Amino acid sequence: MSDKSTFSFAKPIGLAIVIGLCVNLGIAFFMDADTIYETLRKINIVVILVPFVSYFLIYFIDSLRLYVVLRQFGDRLTFGECFYNSVISILFSNITPFASGGQPFQIMHLTSIGIDSSRATNVVLSRYVEFLFTCFGIFLLSIPTALGLINSMHIGREPLFIGFGVTIFSSFFILFSLIRPDMLSQVIIRLEHTRFGRLIGKLSRKDNWGELLSQWTKTLRTEVAFLWSEKLLVMLLDIFLGFLNLALQAFSLAYVLHRITPIHTSYVHIMITFVIINLVVYYVPTPGASGSIEGSYVWVFSGMNNNPAATTVAILIWRFATYYLHVFFGLLFFLLYRKRSGGRINKEKALPLF
């Protein structure tokens, strides 16, 4: 990797840190200084280590998911390649606007080591659909709990309702795209002959981009059908492991809140809130949604314990352990991997990291 590309990471990472600090300092400015000081005295290394390790386990779970699913197509990657793919997914989500860079970089890495592009996209998109429907399912199964929780909150209700709406729309739109790519293909073909379509052709330097994309969507449908009809047990296992990821994330937050704030809300209530609000905060165009997460989580969880100052400290500690430390780890792992591979990743030189 060149020095220029290496230093290009400094801008989004620095921006994320600055935005996060500004938001937290802005919130803390309106809080009681004595309460913040007393809360900070409760902090020890364990409060930071537990959420950090919880998120670290997610790398291994996602690696196992990718390893198992790709084997169904005969693609035998090393666990190390799958681990690297999981790390860069979270890293680039954390340093790109809207937290949107993780999935494209996952697909790019998989295709660079010999995985068919439609297959790589299928696996990544299927996982995203699973995530959305898991969140939707959690909300449906806990409607009485969720509504009771919302009604008991003095502040922070609006983001939860927005999250529910976003979940429904996103889930069904992406599911429809995967189930009926033929209709999506027709839209693409028509779009190709419009002024906007011709602009896409000039930018991509492919006049027949619509036809190529249409053919790709048909291949995508075949592989989606293969996974969900012939490998249903594998996909159910993938869904369970995805749920385990959500449970670990919610646990890390619940642990910090219970250690630092006077919150009496159960883990189940915190997980429901975490799942719903998490679908909203990433629609802010900052690297890794930095700032929106801090602000939204303080807003919502302050309504559960009526102690905004302690909640602010808790969210800052949680974000430090699960975001900033993992950005540092992911960037270090990414650079070391690229250095060992000579800046290239290919099938013949796939590194047997594990």
PDB file of N, CA, C and O in Angstrom, residues 231-271:
ATOM      1  N   LYS A 231     -30.251 -25.029   0.874  1.00  0.00           N
ATOM      2  CA  LYS A 231     -29.351 -24.908   2.024  1.00  0.00           C
ATOM      3  C   LYS A 231     -30.040 -24.161   3.162  1.00  0.00           C
ATOM      4  O   LYS A 231     -29.446 -23.300   3.811  1.00  0.00           O
ATOM      5  N   LEU A 232     -31.298 -24.532   3.405  1.00  0.00           N
ATOM      6  CA  LEU A 232     -32.097 -23.798   4.383  1.00  0.00           C
ATOM      7  C   LEU A 232     -31.507 -23.899   5.785  1.00  0.00           C
ATOM      8  O   LEU A 232     -31.474 -22.907   6.530  1.00  0.00           O
ATOM      9  N   LEU A 233     -31.041 -25.082   6.176  1.00  0.00           N
ATOM     10  CA  LEU A 233     -30.477 -25.247   7.510  1.00  0.00           C
ATOM     11  C   LEU A 233     -29.234 -24.382   7.706  1.00  0.00           C
ATOM     12  O   LEU A 233     -29.021 -23.818   8.790  1.00  0.00           O
ATOM     13  N   VAL A 234     -28.440 -24.275   6.657  1.00  0.00           N
ATOM     14  CA  VAL A 234     -27.248 -23.424   6.726  1.00  0.00           C
ATOM     15  C   VAL A 234     -27.648 -21.969   6.926  1.00  0.00           C
ATOM     16  O   VAL A 234     -27.050 -21.248   7.733  1.00  0.00           O
ATOM     17  N   MET A 235     -28.680 -21.520   6.210  1.00  0.00           N
ATOM     18  CA  MET A 235     -29.119 -20.137   6.333  1.00  0.00           C
ATOM     19  C   MET A 235     -29.761 -19.876   7.690  1.00  0.00           C
ATOM     20  O   MET A 235     -29.630 -18.788   8.247  1.00  0.00           O
ATOM     21  N   LEU A 236     -30.462 -20.876   8.243  1.00  0.00           N
ATOM     22  CA  LEU A 236     -31.024 -20.719   9.587  1.00  0.00           C
ATOM     23  C   LEU A 236     -29.913 -20.592  10.621  1.00  0.00           C
ATOM     24  O   LEU A 236     -30.023 -19.808  11.575  1.00  0.00           O
ATOM     25  N   LEU A 237     -28.837 -21.370  10.429  1.00  0.00           N
ATOM     26  CA  LEU A 237     -27.680 -21.232  11.308  1.00  0.00           C
ATOM     27  C   LEU A 237     -27.080 -19.841  11.175  1.00  0.00           C
ATOM     28  O   LEU A 237     -26.681 -19.217  12.181  1.00  0.00           O
ATOM     29  N   ASP A 238     -27.028 -19.329   9.945  1.00  0.00           N
ATOM     30  CA  ASP A 238     -26.482 -17.998   9.701  1.00  0.00           C
ATOM     31  C   ASP A 238     -27.326 -16.941  10.402  1.00  0.00           C
ATOM     32  O   ASP A 238     -26.795 -15.987  10.979  1.00  0.00           O
ATOM     33  N   ILE A 239     -28.648 -17.112  10.363  1.00  0.00           N
ATOM     34  CA  ILE A 239     -29.546 -16.176  11.038  1.00  0.00           C
ATOM     35  C   ILE A 239     -29.321 -16.216  12.547  1.00  0.00           C
ATOM     36  O   ILE A 239     -29.275 -15.171  13.213  1.00  0.00           O
ATOM     37  N   PHE A 240     -29.167 -17.421  13.101  1.00  0.00           N
ATOM     38  CA  PHE A 240     -28.929 -17.552  14.546  1.00  0.00           C
ATOM     39  C   PHE A 240     -27.627 -16.859  14.948  1.00  0.00           C
ATOM     40  O   PHE A 240     -27.578 -16.154  15.962  1.00  0.00           O
ATOM     41  N   LEU A 241     -26.575 -17.052  14.158  1.00  0.00           N
ATOM     42  CA  LEU A 241     -25.294 -16.421  14.476  1.00  0.00           C
ATOM     43  C   LEU A 241     -25.393 -14.898  14.341  1.00  0.00           C
ATOM     44  O   LEU A 241     -24.761 -14.160  15.103  1.00  0.00           O
ATOM     45  N   GLY A 242     -26.195 -14.438  13.388  1.00  0.00           N
ATOM     46  CA  GLY A 242     -26.422 -12.996  13.269  1.00  0.00           C
ATOM     47  C   GLY A 242     -27.146 -12.454  14.485  1.00  0.00           C
ATOM     48  O   GLY A 242     -26.836 -11.359  14.968  1.00  0.00           O
ATOM     49  N   PHE A 243     -28.115 -13.223  14.994  1.00  0.00           N
ATOM     50  CA  PHE A 243     -28.812 -12.829  16.226  1.00  0.00           C
ATOM     51  C   PHE A 243     -27.841 -12.792  17.401  1.00  0.00           C
ATOM     52  O   PHE A 243     -27.926 -11.907  18.263  1.00  0.00           O
ATOM     53  N   LEU A 244     -26.913 -13.745  17.435  1.00  0.00           N
ATOM     54  CA  LEU A 244     -25.908 -13.772  18.500  1.00  0.00           C
ATOM     55  C   LEU A 244     -25.050 -12.517  18.463  1.00  0.00           C
ATOM     56  O   LEU A 244     -24.678 -11.965  19.513  1.00  0.00           O
ATOM     57  N   ASN A 245     -24.739 -12.043  17.255  1.00  0.00           N
ATOM     58  CA  ASN A 245     -24.001 -10.784  17.125  1.00  0.00           C
ATOM     59  C   ASN A 245     -24.760  -9.626  17.760  1.00  0.00           C
ATOM     60  O   ASN A 245     -24.196  -8.812  18.503  1.00  0.00           O
ATOM     61  N   LEU A 246     -26.059  -9.538  17.452  1.00  0.00           N
ATOM     62  CA  LEU A 246     -26.889  -8.473  18.033  1.00  0.00           C
ATOM     63  C   LEU A 246     -26.931  -8.578  19.556  1.00  0.00           C
ATOM     64  O   LEU A 246     -26.868  -7.570  20.264  1.00  0.00           O
ATOM     65  N   ALA A 247     -27.030  -9.814  20.045  1.00  0.00           N
ATOM     66  CA  ALA A 247     -27.087 -10.021  21.490  1.00  0.00           C
ATOM     67  C   ALA A 247     -25.799  -9.566  22.163  1.00  0.00           C
ATOM     68  O   ALA A 247     -25.829  -8.967  23.248  1.00  0.00           O
ATOM     69  N   LEU A 248     -24.660  -9.826  21.523  1.00  0.00           N
ATOM     70  CA  LEU A 248     -23.377  -9.395  22.078  1.00  0.00           C
ATOM     71  C   LEU A 248     -23.268  -7.877  22.090  1.00  0.00           C
ATOM     72  O   LEU A 248     -22.775  -7.284  23.061  1.00  0.00           O
ATOM     73  N   GLN A 249     -23.709  -7.239  21.020  1.00  0.00           N
ATOM     74  CA  GLN A 249     -23.662  -5.777  20.965  1.00  0.00           C
ATOM     75  C   GLN A 249     -24.542  -5.162  22.051  1.00  0.00           C
ATOM     76  O   GLN A 249     -24.129  -4.227  22.741  1.00  0.00           O
ATOM     77  N   ALA A 250     -25.748  -5.691  22.184  1.00  0.00           N
ATOM     78  CA  ALA A 250     -26.660  -5.171  23.209  1.00  0.00           C
ATOM     79  C   ALA A 250     -26.125  -5.447  24.608  1.00  0.00           C
ATOM     80  O   ALA A 250     -26.259  -4.611  25.512  1.00  0.00           O
ATOM     81  N   PHE A 251     -25.503  -6.612  24.787  1.00  0.00           N
ATOM     82  CA  PHE A 251     -24.924  -6.937  26.094  1.00  0.00           C
ATOM     83  C   PHE A 251     -23.837  -5.942  26.477  1.00  0.00           C
ATOM     84  O   PHE A 251     -23.751  -5.503  27.633  1.00  0.00           O
ATOM     85  N   SER A 252     -22.988  -5.582  25.499  1.00  0.00           N
ATOM     86  CA  SER A 252     -21.899  -4.647  25.799  1.00  0.00           C
ATOM     87  C   SER A 252     -22.441  -3.306  26.279  1.00  0.00           C
ATOM     88  O   SER A 252     -21.904  -2.708  27.215  1.00  0.00           O
ATOM     89  N   LEU A 253     -23.526  -2.857  25.649  1.00  0.00           N
ATOM     90  CA  LEU A 253     -24.130  -1.583  26.043  1.00  0.00           C
ATOM     91  C   LEU A 253     -24.816  -1.712  27.404  1.00  0.00           C
ATOM     92  O   LEU A 253     -24.665  -0.837  28.270  1.00  0.00           O
ATOM     93  N   ALA A 254     -25.570  -2.795  27.593  1.00  0.00           N
ATOM     94  CA  ALA A 254     -26.269  -2.992  28.864  1.00  0.00           C
ATOM     95  C   ALA A 254     -25.282  -3.095  30.018  1.00  0.00           C
ATOM     96  O   ALA A 254     -25.536  -2.560  31.110  1.00  0.00           O
ATOM     97  N   TYR A 255     -24.162  -3.753  29.791  1.00  0.00           N
ATOM     98  CA  TYR A 255     -23.158  -3.903  30.838  1.00  0.00           C
ATOM     99  C   TYR A 255     -22.630  -2.539  31.294  1.00  0.00           C
ATOM    100  O   TYR A 255     -22.552  -2.262  32.499  1.00  0.00           O
ATOM    101  N   VAL A 256     -22.290  -1.686  30.334  1.00  0.00           N
ATOM    102  CA  VAL A 256     -21.746  -0.369  30.681  1.00  0.00           C
ATOM    103  C   VAL A 256     -22.797   0.485  31.373  1.00  0.00           C
ATOM    104  O   VAL A 256     -22.511   1.158  32.375  1.00  0.00           O
ATOM    105  N   LEU A 257     -24.031   0.449  30.864  1.00  0.00           N
ATOM    106  CA  LEU A 257     -25.098   1.245  31.475  1.00  0.00           C
ATOM    107  C   LEU A 257     -25.370   0.803  32.916  1.00  0.00           C
ATOM    108  O   LEU A 257     -25.547   1.646  33.807  1.00  0.00           O
ATOM    109  N   HIS A 258     -25.387  -0.493  33.151  1.00  0.00           N
ATOM    110  CA  HIS A 258     -25.664  -0.981  34.503  1.00  0.00           C
ATOM    111  C   HIS A 258     -24.496  -0.722  35.458  1.00  0.00           C
ATOM    112  O   HIS A 258     -24.710  -0.569  36.666  1.00  0.00           O
ATOM    113  N   ARG A 259     -23.283  -0.680  34.931  1.00  0.00           N
ATOM    114  CA  ARG A 259     -22.117  -0.419  35.781  1.00  0.00           C
ATOM    115  C   ARG A 259     -21.966   1.056  36.130  1.00  0.00           C
ATOM    116  O   ARG A 259     -21.445   1.397  37.200  1.00  0.00           O
ATOM    117  N   ILE A 260     -22.428   1.942  35.256  1.00  0.00           N
ATOM    118  CA  ILE A 260     -22.131   3.363  35.420  1.00  0.00           C
ATOM    119  C   ILE A 260     -23.347   4.193  35.811  1.00  0.00           C
ATOM    120  O   ILE A 260     -23.238   5.140  36.596  1.00  0.00           O
ATOM    121  N   THR A 261     -24.523   3.839  35.295  1.00  0.00           N
ATOM    122  CA  THR A 261     -25.713   4.658  35.536  1.00  0.00           C
ATOM    123  C   THR A 261     -26.672   3.962  36.501  1.00  0.00           C
ATOM    124  O   THR A 261     -26.578   2.747  36.714  1.00  0.00           O
ATOM    125  N   PRO A 262     -27.637   4.699  37.045  1.00  0.00           N
ATOM    126  CA  PRO A 262     -28.626   4.095  37.961  1.00  0.00           C
ATOM    127  C   PRO A 262     -29.787   3.440  37.223  1.00  0.00           C
ATOM    128  O   PRO A 262     -30.902   3.380  37.741  1.00  0.00           O
ATOM    129  N   ILE A 263     -29.557   2.966  36.008  1.00  0.00           N
ATOM    130  CA  ILE A 263     -30.622   2.383  35.203  1.00  0.00           C
ATOM    131  C   ILE A 263     -31.083   1.055  35.808  1.00  0.00           C
ATOM    132  O   ILE A 263     -30.273   0.257  36.293  1.00  0.00           O
ATOM    133  N   HIS A 264     -32.387   0.812  35.820  1.00  0.00           N
ATOM    134  CA  HIS A 264     -32.945  -0.431  36.344  1.00  0.00           C
ATOM    135  C   HIS A 264     -33.641  -1.239  35.252  1.00  0.00           C
ATOM    136  O   HIS A 264     -34.301  -2.235  35.544  1.00  0.00           O
ATOM    137  N   THR A 265     -33.490  -0.795  34.019  1.00  0.00           N
ATOM    138  CA  THR A 265     -34.100  -1.494  32.888  1.00  0.00           C
ATOM    139  C   THR A 265     -33.387  -2.815  32.645  1.00  0.00           C
ATOM    140  O   THR A 265     -32.164  -2.900  32.742  1.00  0.00           O
ATOM    141  N   SER A 266     -34.145  -3.855  32.309  1.00  0.00           N
ATOM    142  CA  SER A 266     -33.569  -5.174  32.096  1.00  0.00           C
ATOM    143  C   SER A 266     -32.781  -5.234  30.790  1.00  0.00           C
ATOM    144  O   SER A 266     -32.914  -4.362  29.914  1.00  0.00           O
ATOM    145  N   TYR A 267     -31.993  -6.287  30.670  1.00  0.00           N
ATOM    146  CA  TYR A 267     -31.211  -6.493  29.442  1.00  0.00           C
ATOM    147  C   TYR A 267     -32.122  -6.615  28.225  1.00  0.00           C
ATOM    148  O   TYR A 267     -31.820  -6.074  27.149  1.00  0.00           O
ATOM    149  N   VAL A 268     -33.253  -7.306  28.374  1.00  0.00           N
ATOM    150  CA  VAL A 268     -34.173  -7.483  27.250  1.00  0.00           C
ATOM    151  C   VAL A 268     -34.692  -6.134  26.762  1.00  0.00           C
ATOM    152  O   VAL A 268     -34.745  -5.867  25.554  1.00  0.00           O
ATOM    153  N   HIS A 269     -35.061  -5.258  27.692  1.00  0.00           N
ATOM    154  CA  HIS A 269     -35.546  -3.935  27.309  1.00  0.00           C
ATOM    155  C   HIS A 269     -34.454  -3.135  26.612  1.00  0.00           C
ATOM    156  O   HIS A 269     -34.716  -2.433  25.632  1.00  0.00           O
ATOM    157  N   ILE A 270     -33.248  -3.223  27.119  1.00  0.00           N
ATOM    158  CA  ILE A 270     -32.139  -2.486  26.500  1.00  0.00           C
ATOM    159  C   ILE A 270     -31.862  -3.025  25.104  1.00  0.00           C
ATOM    160  O   ILE A 270     -31.611  -2.262  24.162  1.00  0.00           O
ATOM    161  N   MET A 271     -31.944  -4.344  24.928  1.00  0.00           N
ATOM    162  CA  MET A 271     -31.692  -4.930  23.610  1.00  0.00           C
ATOM    163  C   MET A 271     -32.752  -4.503  22.608  1.00  0.00           C
ATOM    164  O   MET A 271     -32.430  -4.175  21.463  1.00  0.00           O
TER     165      MET A 271
END
